[in-house]
Amino acid sequence: MEPNSASYVLGSCPTRPEPEETGLESLQFRDEIQRLMTVPPENASSFTALLELPATQAMQLLHSSPHSAGGGGDEHKPYSSSSFTNGNLTFPSNKALIERAAKFSVYAVAADAEISPETSSVPSNSSANLDKVKTEPAETDSNPGSSNKNQTQKLAKRKEREKKGKESAKKSKNQSCEDAEKLPYVHVRARRGQATDSHSLAERARREKINARMKLLQELVPGCSKISGTALVLDEIINHVQSLQRQVELLSMRLAAVNPRIDCNFDSVFATEGGPLIDSNIPSMVSPLMWPENPFTGNRENFQQPWNFDALQQPLWGREEENHTFITPENSLLSYDSSANSASLHSNQLKMEL
Amino acid sequence: MRHPSSLKQEFLKKWILGLQRCGFSSKKSTSIMERKKAIKLSADLAMASTRNGTTCWSRALIANASRDHESKILAEQILGPESQSLKKASSTVPPVICSRRIRSKKILKRSCSSHVRRVRKIALPQKVLSANSVAKRLVQKRTNILKSLVPGGEYMDDISLIEETLDYIAYLRAQVDVMRFVASATEVVNQNSD
């Protein structure tokens, strides 16, 4: 039964001998999990894996049942090889990581106490989970030859972690025993000197979730990645959303002004299917519109950016346009009465340009 | 994430369809504001329908549109016959559900806190405490502003608010790009035909 459980837990690695593989992988996973726990919250690099996934997927992964992770076993091999070479704290982006972290945290807590007699004399506060993972330590002992160097690295890290985790080892282990039945949650280990009751742990989990999503937002909104601090990042996000909404208003006003009747021009517009758009077409149209975003900075450097941004969009549309009449439609637009403030700013800047 | 170009194409299709369904060719709506409203509304609804009721802000948009008397008829026209399922999804009144959820969370917290043990906290110096509270207040203020910006945001908790914002920003970007393109295209066509 126990070899079966070990192989179930670690997935199938057909080409390598199994005991060696399971021992190695258990050490790696513990290591990764330990790195996950001990990274301070400001440096949310532990969620780098999550960041490469969209928010909704990340949510699903965090809450998915680990029993479905049995199928993730095939990904172990490439994952283990890449994580082995990385000495730093970033995770390779792997969905199965999250699932395995949820699964292995229970084992990690228990197995850690089991391995420690090798290096230090930490008493093993063993729980009922130990007999499940007895095969893993036995197999690591029977695996002396491969990668002793990595073993010493891991042992050093484990000592460090044990020092930190000693205070709360009991509590988190008890909690992990209770939570063994509710495995869908990612386990968080309490750090040294922090309160370990369920409220602060839940609070911390919530805060880490929020931080992960804020990082995603930071990457989406341009110019936010350099800013540190939640309040300033939120400021930028709010500005961005407001400017996008204003742009939508402006554009719908513009469209309403241009067309006396809504549908009459659409047929003629979309009837002209042709070659690809000319490059200078859209960017020159875009750059006057970008100015309302930065009405007070209003510098010419922003002029260049829209060219690159919108040049990417052209292969999608595949239409041919002429560009010699571009500035004049803007002038004709300005004569329409518009209530938006940014429209008047827009017109001022355009006159400046011309 | 959905591929942005396919998103834009889908949005464009639905938007054009919606505008045509508005029946503008028949009515003589000469006011610019009316037309602008119709365009914006159809764009919003087109985008919301591409999400098929999976996100909160899209449901809130549709719900708001169907609630206003003036835009209700337009909205029904634009959404068209296949809108029945969408309207059902959005008319389950998300605000009530969300406020119910929030209320139940508060009750749970209150019941839990009555049994909590006193944990000895390490006292931070006064400066740090006040700095923390100031930072918290700032963040809270900005979160409230964000809630007012994102449609349907007032009823969500922080975590889902951030997710909705992500989605909403992606949608706004796609909308701006498409509208910009159509505007420039129609202007050029008009210019040529004059």
Coordinates of C-alpha atoms in Angstrom, one line a residue:
Chain A
M1 CA 0.0 0.0 0.0
E2 CA 2.7 2.4 0.9
P3 CA 4.7 2.2 -2.4
N4 CA 1.4 2.7 -4.1
S5 CA 0.6 5.8 -2.1
A6 CA 4.1 7.2 -2.8
S7 CA 3.7 6.6 -6.4
Y8 CA 0.2 8.1 -6.4
V9 CA 1.5 11.1 -4.6
L10 CA 4.4 11.8 -6.9
G11 CA 3.1 10.7 -10.2
S12 CA 4.6 8.4 -12.7
C13 CA 8.1 8.9 -14.0
P14 CA 8.6 5.9 -16.3
T15 CA 12.1 6.4 -17.5
R16 CA 13.8 6.9 -14.2
P17 CA 14.0 4.5 -11.3
E18 CA 11.2 5.3 -9.1
P19 CA 12.6 5.4 -5.6
E20 CA 15.3 7.8 -6.6
E21 CA 12.8 10.0 -8.3
T22 CA 10.3 10.2 -5.5
G23 CA 13.0 10.9 -2.9
L24 CA 14.4 13.7 -5.0
E25 CA 11.1 15.2 -5.8
S26 CA 9.9 15.2 -2.3
L27 CA 12.9 17.1 -1.3
Q28 CA 12.5 19.6 -4.1
F29 CA 8.8 20.1 -3.3
R30 CA 9.5 20.7 0.3
D31 CA 12.2 23.1 -0.7
E32 CA 9.9 25.0 -3.0
I33 CA 7.2 25.1 -0.4
Q34 CA 9.6 26.3 2.2
R35 CA 10.8 29.1 -0.1
L36 CA 7.2 29.9 -0.7
M37 CA 6.5 30.3 3.0
T38 CA 9.6 32.3 4.0
V39 CA 9.5 35.0 1.4
P40 CA 8.4 38.2 3.1
P41 CA 5.1 39.6 2.0
E42 CA 6.4 42.8 0.5
N43 CA 8.4 40.9 -2.0
A44 CA 5.6 38.8 -3.4
S45 CA 7.9 36.8 -5.6
S46 CA 6.4 33.6 -4.2
F47 CA 3.4 34.4 -6.4
T48 CA 5.4 34.8 -9.6
A49 CA 3.9 31.6 -10.8
L50 CA 0.4 32.9 -10.2
L51 CA 1.2 36.1 -12.0
E52 CA 1.7 34.3 -15.2
L53 CA -1.8 33.1 -15.1
P54 CA -4.8 35.3 -15.4
A55 CA -6.7 36.1 -12.3
T56 CA -9.6 33.8 -12.8
Q57 CA -7.4 30.9 -13.5
A58 CA -5.3 31.6 -10.5
M59 CA -8.4 31.6 -8.4
Q60 CA -9.5 28.3 -9.7
L61 CA -6.2 26.8 -9.1
L62 CA -6.0 28.0 -5.6
H63 CA -9.3 26.4 -4.8
S64 CA -9.2 23.3 -6.9
S65 CA -9.4 20.0 -5.2
P66 CA -6.0 18.3 -5.0
H67 CA -7.5 15.0 -6.0
S68 CA -7.6 16.2 -9.5
A69 CA -3.9 16.8 -9.3
G70 CA -3.2 13.2 -9.8
G71 CA -3.1 13.8 -13.5
G72 CA -0.5 16.5 -13.0
G73 CA 2.1 13.9 -12.3
D74 CA 3.3 13.8 -15.9
E75 CA 4.6 17.3 -15.6
H76 CA 6.9 16.5 -12.7
K77 CA 9.9 15.7 -14.7
P78 CA 10.3 18.9 -16.6
Y79 CA 9.4 20.8 -13.6
S80 CA 11.9 19.1 -11.3
S81 CA 14.7 19.6 -13.7
S82 CA 14.1 23.3 -14.2
S83 CA 13.5 24.0 -10.5
F84 CA 16.7 22.2 -9.7
T85 CA 18.8 24.6 -11.7
N86 CA 17.2 27.7 -10.5
G87 CA 18.8 28.8 -7.3
N88 CA 16.6 31.9 -7.0
L89 CA 13.2 32.3 -5.7
T90 CA 11.1 32.4 -8.8
F91 CA 8.9 29.5 -9.6
P92 CA 8.6 28.0 -13.0
S93 CA 5.1 28.7 -14.2
N94 CA 3.4 25.5 -13.6
K95 CA -0.2 24.9 -12.8
A96 CA 0.5 21.7 -11.1
L97 CA 2.6 23.5 -8.6
I98 CA -0.3 25.0 -6.8
E99 CA -2.1 21.8 -6.6
R100 CA 0.9 20.0 -5.4
A101 CA 1.7 22.7 -2.9
A102 CA -1.7 22.1 -1.4
K103 CA -1.2 18.4 -1.3
F104 CA 2.4 18.4 -0.1
S105 CA 2.1 20.9 2.6
V106 CA 0.5 18.3 4.7
Y107 CA 3.3 15.9 3.9
A108 CA 6.0 18.5 4.1
V109 CA 5.2 19.4 7.7
A110 CA 5.3 15.8 8.7
A111 CA 8.1 14.6 6.6
D112 CA 10.3 17.4 7.7
A113 CA 10.3 16.2 11.2
E114 CA 11.2 12.8 9.9
I115 CA 14.2 13.9 7.8
S116 CA 15.6 16.1 10.5
P117 CA 17.2 13.4 12.6
E118 CA 19.8 13.2 9.8
T119 CA 21.1 16.7 10.5
S120 CA 19.9 18.0 13.8
S121 CA 18.2 16.8 16.9
V122 CA 14.9 18.4 16.4
P123 CA 12.4 16.2 18.1
S124 CA 9.9 15.0 15.6
N125 CA 6.5 16.2 16.6
S126 CA 5.0 13.6 14.5
S127 CA 1.4 13.4 13.7
A128 CA -0.7 10.7 12.1
N129 CA 0.4 11.7 8.7
L130 CA 3.8 10.2 9.2
D131 CA 3.0 6.7 8.3
K132 CA 1.9 7.9 4.9
V133 CA 5.2 9.4 4.1
K134 CA 7.5 6.8 5.7
T135 CA 8.4 5.6 2.3
E136 CA 9.8 8.9 1.3
P137 CA 12.5 9.2 3.9
A138 CA 13.4 5.5 3.5
E139 CA 13.9 6.1 -0.2
T140 CA 16.0 9.2 0.3
D141 CA 18.3 7.3 2.6
S142 CA 18.7 4.7 0.0
N143 CA 19.8 7.3 -2.4
P144 CA 23.2 8.5 -1.5
G145 CA 24.9 8.8 -4.8
S146 CA 22.9 11.4 -6.6
S147 CA 23.4 15.1 -6.0
N148 CA 25.0 15.3 -2.6
K149 CA 25.7 18.9 -3.3
N150 CA 22.0 19.7 -3.6
Q151 CA 21.3 17.8 -0.5
T152 CA 23.7 19.9 1.5
Q153 CA 22.0 23.0 0.2
K154 CA 18.7 21.7 1.1
L155 CA 19.8 20.7 4.6
A156 CA 21.1 24.2 5.2
K157 CA 17.9 25.7 4.1
R158 CA 15.9 23.3 6.1
K159 CA 17.9 24.2 9.3
E160 CA 17.1 27.8 8.7
R161 CA 13.5 27.0 8.2
E162 CA 13.3 24.8 11.3
K163 CA 14.7 27.7 13.3
K164 CA 12.0 29.9 12.0
G165 CA 9.3 27.5 12.2
K166 CA 10.0 25.9 15.6
E167 CA 7.8 28.2 17.5
S168 CA 4.8 27.6 15.5
A169 CA 5.6 24.1 14.4
K170 CA 3.1 22.5 16.7
K171 CA 0.3 24.8 16.0
S172 CA 0.6 24.7 12.2
K173 CA 1.0 21.0 12.3
N174 CA -2.2 20.7 14.3
Q175 CA -3.9 22.9 11.9
S176 CA -2.6 21.0 9.0
C177 CA -3.9 17.8 10.6
E178 CA -7.3 19.4 10.9
D179 CA -7.1 20.8 7.5
A180 CA -6.1 17.6 5.9
E181 CA -9.7 17.0 5.2
K182 CA -10.2 20.4 3.7
L183 CA -7.2 20.3 1.4
P184 CA -8.5 22.9 -1.2
Y185 CA -6.8 25.7 0.7
V186 CA -3.2 26.6 0.3
H187 CA -1.4 26.1 3.6
V188 CA 0.3 29.0 5.2
R189 CA 2.9 28.5 7.8
A190 CA 3.1 31.0 10.6
R191 CA 6.4 32.8 10.9
R192 CA 8.4 33.4 13.9
G193 CA 7.0 35.9 16.3
Q194 CA 3.6 36.1 14.6
A195 CA 0.3 35.3 16.0
T196 CA -0.9 31.9 15.0
D197 CA -4.6 31.9 15.7
S198 CA -6.9 31.2 12.9
H199 CA -7.9 34.8 12.4
S200 CA -4.5 36.2 11.7
L201 CA -3.7 33.3 9.5
A202 CA -6.9 33.9 7.5
E203 CA -6.1 37.6 7.5
R204 CA -2.6 36.9 6.2
A205 CA -3.9 34.5 3.5
R206 CA -6.4 37.2 2.4
R207 CA -3.7 39.8 2.3
E208 CA -1.5 37.6 0.2
K209 CA -4.3 37.0 -2.2
I210 CA -4.9 40.7 -2.6
N211 CA -1.2 41.3 -3.1
A212 CA -1.0 38.8 -5.8
R213 CA -3.9 40.3 -7.7
M214 CA -2.5 43.8 -7.2
K215 CA 0.7 42.6 -8.9
L216 CA -1.4 41.4 -11.8
L217 CA -3.0 44.8 -12.1
Q218 CA 0.3 46.5 -11.9
E219 CA 1.5 44.6 -14.9
L220 CA -1.6 45.4 -16.8
V221 CA -1.6 49.1 -16.3
P222 CA 1.3 50.8 -18.0
G223 CA 3.7 52.6 -15.8
C224 CA 2.7 50.9 -12.6
S225 CA 5.4 48.4 -12.2
K226 CA 7.9 50.8 -10.8
I227 CA 5.6 52.2 -8.2
S228 CA 5.7 50.6 -4.8
G229 CA 2.9 50.9 -2.3
T230 CA -0.7 50.0 -2.6
A231 CA -2.2 53.5 -2.4
L232 CA -0.1 54.9 -5.3
V233 CA -0.7 51.9 -7.5
L234 CA -4.4 52.2 -6.8
D235 CA -4.1 55.9 -7.8
E236 CA -2.6 54.9 -11.1
I237 CA -5.3 52.3 -11.8
I238 CA -8.0 54.7 -11.0
N239 CA -6.5 57.3 -13.4
H240 CA -6.2 54.7 -16.1
V241 CA -9.8 53.5 -15.8
Q242 CA -11.0 57.1 -15.7
S243 CA -9.1 58.0 -18.8
L244 CA -10.3 55.0 -20.7
Q245 CA -13.9 55.8 -19.8
R246 CA -13.4 59.4 -21.0
Q247 CA -11.9 58.1 -24.2
V248 CA -15.0 56.0 -24.7
E249 CA -17.2 59.0 -24.2
L250 CA -15.2 61.1 -26.6
L251 CA -15.2 58.4 -29.3
S252 CA -18.9 57.8 -29.1
M253 CA -19.5 61.5 -29.4
R254 CA -17.2 61.6 -32.3
L255 CA -18.9 58.7 -34.0
A256 CA -22.3 60.3 -33.4
A257 CA -21.1 63.6 -34.9
V258 CA -19.6 62.0 -38.0
N259 CA -22.6 59.9 -39.0
P260 CA -25.9 61.6 -39.6
R261 CA -27.3 58.2 -39.8
I262 CA -25.8 55.3 -38.0
D263 CA -26.0 52.4 -40.4
C264 CA -25.6 54.2 -43.7
N265 CA -21.9 54.4 -43.6
F266 CA -21.2 51.1 -42.1
D267 CA -22.0 49.2 -45.2
S268 CA -19.7 51.3 -47.4
V269 CA -17.0 51.1 -44.8
F270 CA -17.0 47.4 -44.4
A271 CA -17.6 46.8 -48.1
T272 CA -14.1 48.0 -48.9
E273 CA -12.1 44.9 -48.1
G274 CA -8.6 45.2 -49.3
G275 CA -5.0 45.0 -48.5
P276 CA -3.4 45.8 -45.2
L277 CA -3.7 49.1 -43.6
I278 CA -1.0 51.7 -44.2
D279 CA 1.2 52.1 -41.2
S280 CA 1.0 55.8 -40.8
N281 CA -2.7 55.7 -40.9
I282 CA -3.9 54.7 -37.5
P283 CA -1.0 56.1 -35.5
S284 CA -1.5 59.5 -36.8
M285 CA -5.1 59.2 -35.9
V286 CA -4.2 57.9 -32.5
S287 CA -1.7 60.4 -31.4
P288 CA -4.1 63.4 -31.2
L289 CA -6.4 61.2 -29.2
M290 CA -3.7 60.2 -26.8
W291 CA -3.3 63.8 -25.7
P292 CA -6.4 64.0 -23.6
E293 CA -4.8 61.3 -21.4
N294 CA -1.9 63.5 -20.5
P295 CA -3.3 67.0 -20.8
F296 CA -0.9 68.6 -18.5
T297 CA 2.3 66.8 -19.5
G298 CA 1.5 67.2 -23.1
N299 CA 5.0 66.3 -24.3
R300 CA 6.0 65.1 -27.6
E301 CA 7.6 61.9 -26.3
N302 CA 4.2 60.3 -26.0
F303 CA 3.7 60.9 -29.7
Q304 CA 6.0 58.0 -30.5
Q305 CA 4.4 55.4 -28.3
P306 CA 1.0 55.1 -30.0
W307 CA 2.7 54.3 -33.2
N308 CA 4.2 51.2 -31.9
F309 CA 1.1 50.2 -30.0
D310 CA -1.4 50.5 -32.8
A311 CA 0.9 49.3 -35.5
L312 CA 0.4 45.8 -34.0
Q313 CA -3.3 45.9 -34.5
Q314 CA -3.3 46.4 -38.2
P315 CA -3.0 42.9 -39.5
L316 CA -6.3 42.1 -37.8
W317 CA -8.4 44.5 -39.9
G318 CA -6.9 44.1 -43.3
R319 CA -8.4 47.1 -44.8
E320 CA -6.9 49.7 -47.0
E321 CA -7.3 53.3 -46.2
E322 CA -6.0 56.6 -47.4
N323 CA -4.3 58.9 -45.1
H324 CA -3.9 62.2 -46.8
T325 CA -7.1 63.6 -45.4
F326 CA -6.4 62.9 -41.8
I327 CA -5.9 66.1 -40.1
T328 CA -8.9 67.7 -41.7
P329 CA -11.5 65.4 -40.1
E330 CA -10.2 66.5 -36.8
N331 CA -10.7 70.1 -37.7
S332 CA -14.2 69.5 -38.8
L333 CA -14.9 67.7 -35.6
L334 CA -13.8 70.6 -33.5
S335 CA -16.5 72.7 -34.9
Y336 CA -19.1 70.6 -33.2
D337 CA -20.3 71.6 -29.9
S338 CA -19.0 69.3 -27.3
S339 CA -19.5 69.5 -23.6
A340 CA -16.5 67.4 -22.5
N341 CA -13.6 69.4 -21.1
S342 CA -11.1 67.2 -22.6
A343 CA -12.4 68.0 -26.0
S344 CA -11.5 71.6 -25.6
L345 CA -8.1 70.7 -24.4
H346 CA -7.8 68.4 -27.3
S347 CA -8.6 71.2 -29.7
N348 CA -6.1 73.5 -28.1
Q349 CA -3.4 71.0 -28.4
L350 CA -4.3 70.2 -32.0
K351 CA -4.2 73.9 -32.9
M352 CA -0.8 74.0 -31.2
E353 CA 0.4 71.2 -33.3
L354 CA -0.8 72.6 -36.6
Chain B
M1 CA -6.9 35.6 -21.1
R2 CA -9.0 35.6 -24.1
H3 CA -7.1 36.5 -27.2
P4 CA -7.6 40.3 -27.6
S5 CA -8.1 40.3 -31.3
S6 CA -10.8 37.8 -31.3
L7 CA -12.4 39.7 -28.5
K8 CA -12.4 42.8 -30.5
Q9 CA -13.8 41.2 -33.5
E10 CA -16.6 39.7 -31.5
F11 CA -17.3 43.0 -29.9
L12 CA -17.4 44.7 -33.3
K13 CA -19.8 42.3 -34.7
K14 CA -22.2 42.5 -31.8
W15 CA -21.9 46.3 -31.7
I16 CA -22.8 46.7 -35.4
L17 CA -25.7 44.3 -35.1
G18 CA -27.0 46.2 -32.1
L19 CA -26.8 49.5 -33.8
Q20 CA -28.6 48.2 -36.8
R21 CA -31.2 46.8 -34.6
C22 CA -31.7 50.2 -33.1
G23 CA -33.6 51.0 -36.2
F24 CA -31.9 54.3 -36.8
S25 CA -32.7 54.4 -40.4
S26 CA -36.3 54.7 -39.7
K27 CA -36.3 57.2 -36.9
K28 CA -35.0 60.7 -37.5
S29 CA -33.1 61.2 -34.3
T30 CA -31.2 64.3 -35.2
S31 CA -29.9 65.1 -31.7
I32 CA -26.3 64.4 -31.3
M33 CA -26.7 63.5 -27.7
E34 CA -29.3 60.8 -28.5
R35 CA -27.1 59.3 -31.1
K36 CA -24.1 59.4 -28.8
K37 CA -26.1 57.7 -26.1
A38 CA -27.3 55.0 -28.5
I39 CA -23.8 54.3 -29.7
K40 CA -22.3 54.1 -26.2
L41 CA -25.2 52.0 -25.0
S42 CA -24.9 49.5 -27.8
A43 CA -21.2 49.3 -27.3
D44 CA -21.6 48.6 -23.7
L45 CA -24.2 46.0 -24.2
A46 CA -22.2 44.3 -26.9
M47 CA -19.3 44.0 -24.7
A48 CA -21.3 42.9 -21.8
S49 CA -22.9 40.2 -23.8
T50 CA -19.6 38.9 -24.9
R51 CA -18.9 38.0 -21.3
N52 CA -22.1 36.1 -21.2
G53 CA -22.8 37.0 -17.7
T54 CA -19.6 35.5 -16.3
T55 CA -18.4 38.7 -14.7
C56 CA -20.1 40.9 -12.2
W57 CA -19.5 44.2 -14.0
S58 CA -21.1 42.9 -17.2
R59 CA -24.2 41.8 -15.3
A60 CA -24.3 45.2 -13.5
L61 CA -24.1 47.0 -16.8
I62 CA -27.0 45.1 -18.3
A63 CA -29.0 45.4 -15.2
N64 CA -28.5 49.2 -15.1
A65 CA -29.4 49.5 -18.7
S66 CA -32.6 47.6 -18.3
R67 CA -33.5 49.6 -15.2
D68 CA -33.4 53.1 -16.7
H69 CA -36.7 53.9 -18.4
E70 CA -35.2 55.8 -21.2
S71 CA -32.7 53.2 -22.2
K72 CA -34.8 50.2 -21.4
I73 CA -36.5 50.0 -24.8
L74 CA -33.3 50.6 -26.6
A75 CA -31.6 47.9 -24.6
E76 CA -34.2 45.4 -25.3
Q77 CA -34.0 46.1 -28.9
I78 CA -30.3 45.9 -29.0
L79 CA -30.0 42.8 -27.0
G80 CA -32.5 41.2 -29.3
P81 CA -34.2 37.9 -29.0
E82 CA -31.4 35.9 -27.7
S83 CA -31.1 38.2 -24.7
Q84 CA -33.6 36.3 -22.6
S85 CA -31.0 34.2 -20.9
L86 CA -28.7 37.1 -20.4
K87 CA -31.5 39.2 -18.9
K88 CA -32.4 36.4 -16.5
A89 CA -28.8 36.1 -15.4
S90 CA -28.5 39.8 -14.8
S91 CA -31.8 40.3 -13.3
T92 CA -31.2 38.0 -10.4
V93 CA -30.3 41.3 -8.8
P94 CA -26.6 41.0 -8.1
P95 CA -26.7 43.8 -5.5
V96 CA -29.1 42.0 -3.3
I97 CA -27.1 38.8 -3.5
C98 CA -23.8 40.6 -2.8
S99 CA -25.1 42.6 0.1
R100 CA -26.6 39.4 1.5
R101 CA -23.2 37.8 1.3
I102 CA -21.5 40.7 3.0
R103 CA -24.1 40.7 5.7
S104 CA -23.7 37.0 6.4
K105 CA -19.9 37.5 6.5
K106 CA -20.3 40.2 9.1
I107 CA -22.6 37.9 11.2
L108 CA -20.0 35.1 11.0
K109 CA -17.2 37.4 12.1
R110 CA -19.2 38.7 15.0
S111 CA -20.0 35.2 16.2
C112 CA -16.4 34.1 15.9
S113 CA -15.0 37.1 17.6
S114 CA -17.0 36.4 20.8
H115 CA -15.0 33.2 21.3
V116 CA -11.6 34.4 20.3
R117 CA -8.8 34.2 22.8
R118 CA -6.6 37.1 23.6
V119 CA -3.4 36.7 21.8
R120 CA -0.5 38.7 23.2
K121 CA 0.6 41.0 20.4
I122 CA 4.0 42.6 20.4
A123 CA 3.2 46.3 20.8
L124 CA 4.5 48.5 18.0
P125 CA 5.7 51.9 18.7
Q126 CA 3.2 54.7 18.3
K127 CA 4.6 56.1 15.1
V128 CA 4.3 52.8 13.3
L129 CA 0.8 52.3 14.5
S130 CA -0.4 55.7 13.3
A131 CA 1.5 55.3 10.0
N132 CA -0.2 52.0 9.4
S133 CA -3.7 53.4 10.1
V134 CA -3.0 56.3 7.8
A135 CA -1.9 54.0 5.0
K136 CA -5.0 51.9 5.6
R137 CA -7.2 54.9 5.4
L138 CA -5.6 56.0 2.1
V139 CA -6.1 52.6 0.6
Q140 CA -9.6 52.5 1.8
K141 CA -10.4 55.8 0.2
R142 CA -9.0 54.7 -3.1
T143 CA -10.8 51.4 -3.0
N144 CA -14.0 53.3 -2.6
I145 CA -13.3 55.4 -5.6
L146 CA -12.5 52.4 -7.6
K147 CA -15.8 50.8 -6.5
S148 CA -17.6 53.8 -7.8
L149 CA -15.8 53.6 -11.2
V150 CA -16.3 49.9 -11.9
P151 CA -20.0 49.1 -12.7
G152 CA -21.4 47.0 -10.0
G153 CA -18.4 47.5 -7.8
E154 CA -20.1 48.8 -4.7
Y155 CA -21.2 45.3 -3.7
M156 CA -18.0 43.4 -4.0
D157 CA -15.3 42.6 -1.6
D158 CA -11.8 43.6 -2.2
I159 CA -10.5 40.5 -3.8
S160 CA -13.3 40.2 -6.4
L161 CA -13.1 44.0 -6.9
I162 CA -9.6 43.7 -8.2
E163 CA -10.4 40.8 -10.5
E164 CA -13.3 42.7 -11.9
T165 CA -11.1 45.7 -12.4
L166 CA -8.7 43.6 -14.4
D167 CA -11.5 42.4 -16.7
Y168 CA -13.0 45.8 -17.0
I169 CA -9.8 47.4 -18.0
A170 CA -9.3 44.8 -20.7
Y171 CA -12.8 45.4 -22.0
L172 CA -12.3 49.2 -22.0
R173 CA -9.2 48.9 -24.0
A174 CA -10.7 46.7 -26.5
Q175 CA -13.7 49.0 -26.8
V176 CA -11.5 52.1 -27.2
D177 CA -9.5 50.4 -30.0
V178 CA -12.5 49.3 -31.9
M179 CA -14.4 52.5 -31.7
R180 CA -11.3 54.5 -32.6
F181 CA -10.8 52.3 -35.7
V182 CA -14.4 52.6 -36.8
A183 CA -14.4 56.3 -36.2
S184 CA -11.3 56.9 -38.3
A185 CA -12.7 54.6 -41.0
T186 CA -16.0 56.3 -41.3
E187 CA -14.4 59.7 -41.4
V188 CA -12.1 58.7 -44.2
V189 CA -15.0 57.3 -46.1
N190 CA -17.0 60.4 -45.6
Q191 CA -14.1 62.5 -46.7
N192 CA -13.7 60.6 -49.8
S193 CA -17.3 60.7 -50.7
D194 CA -17.5 64.4 -50.3

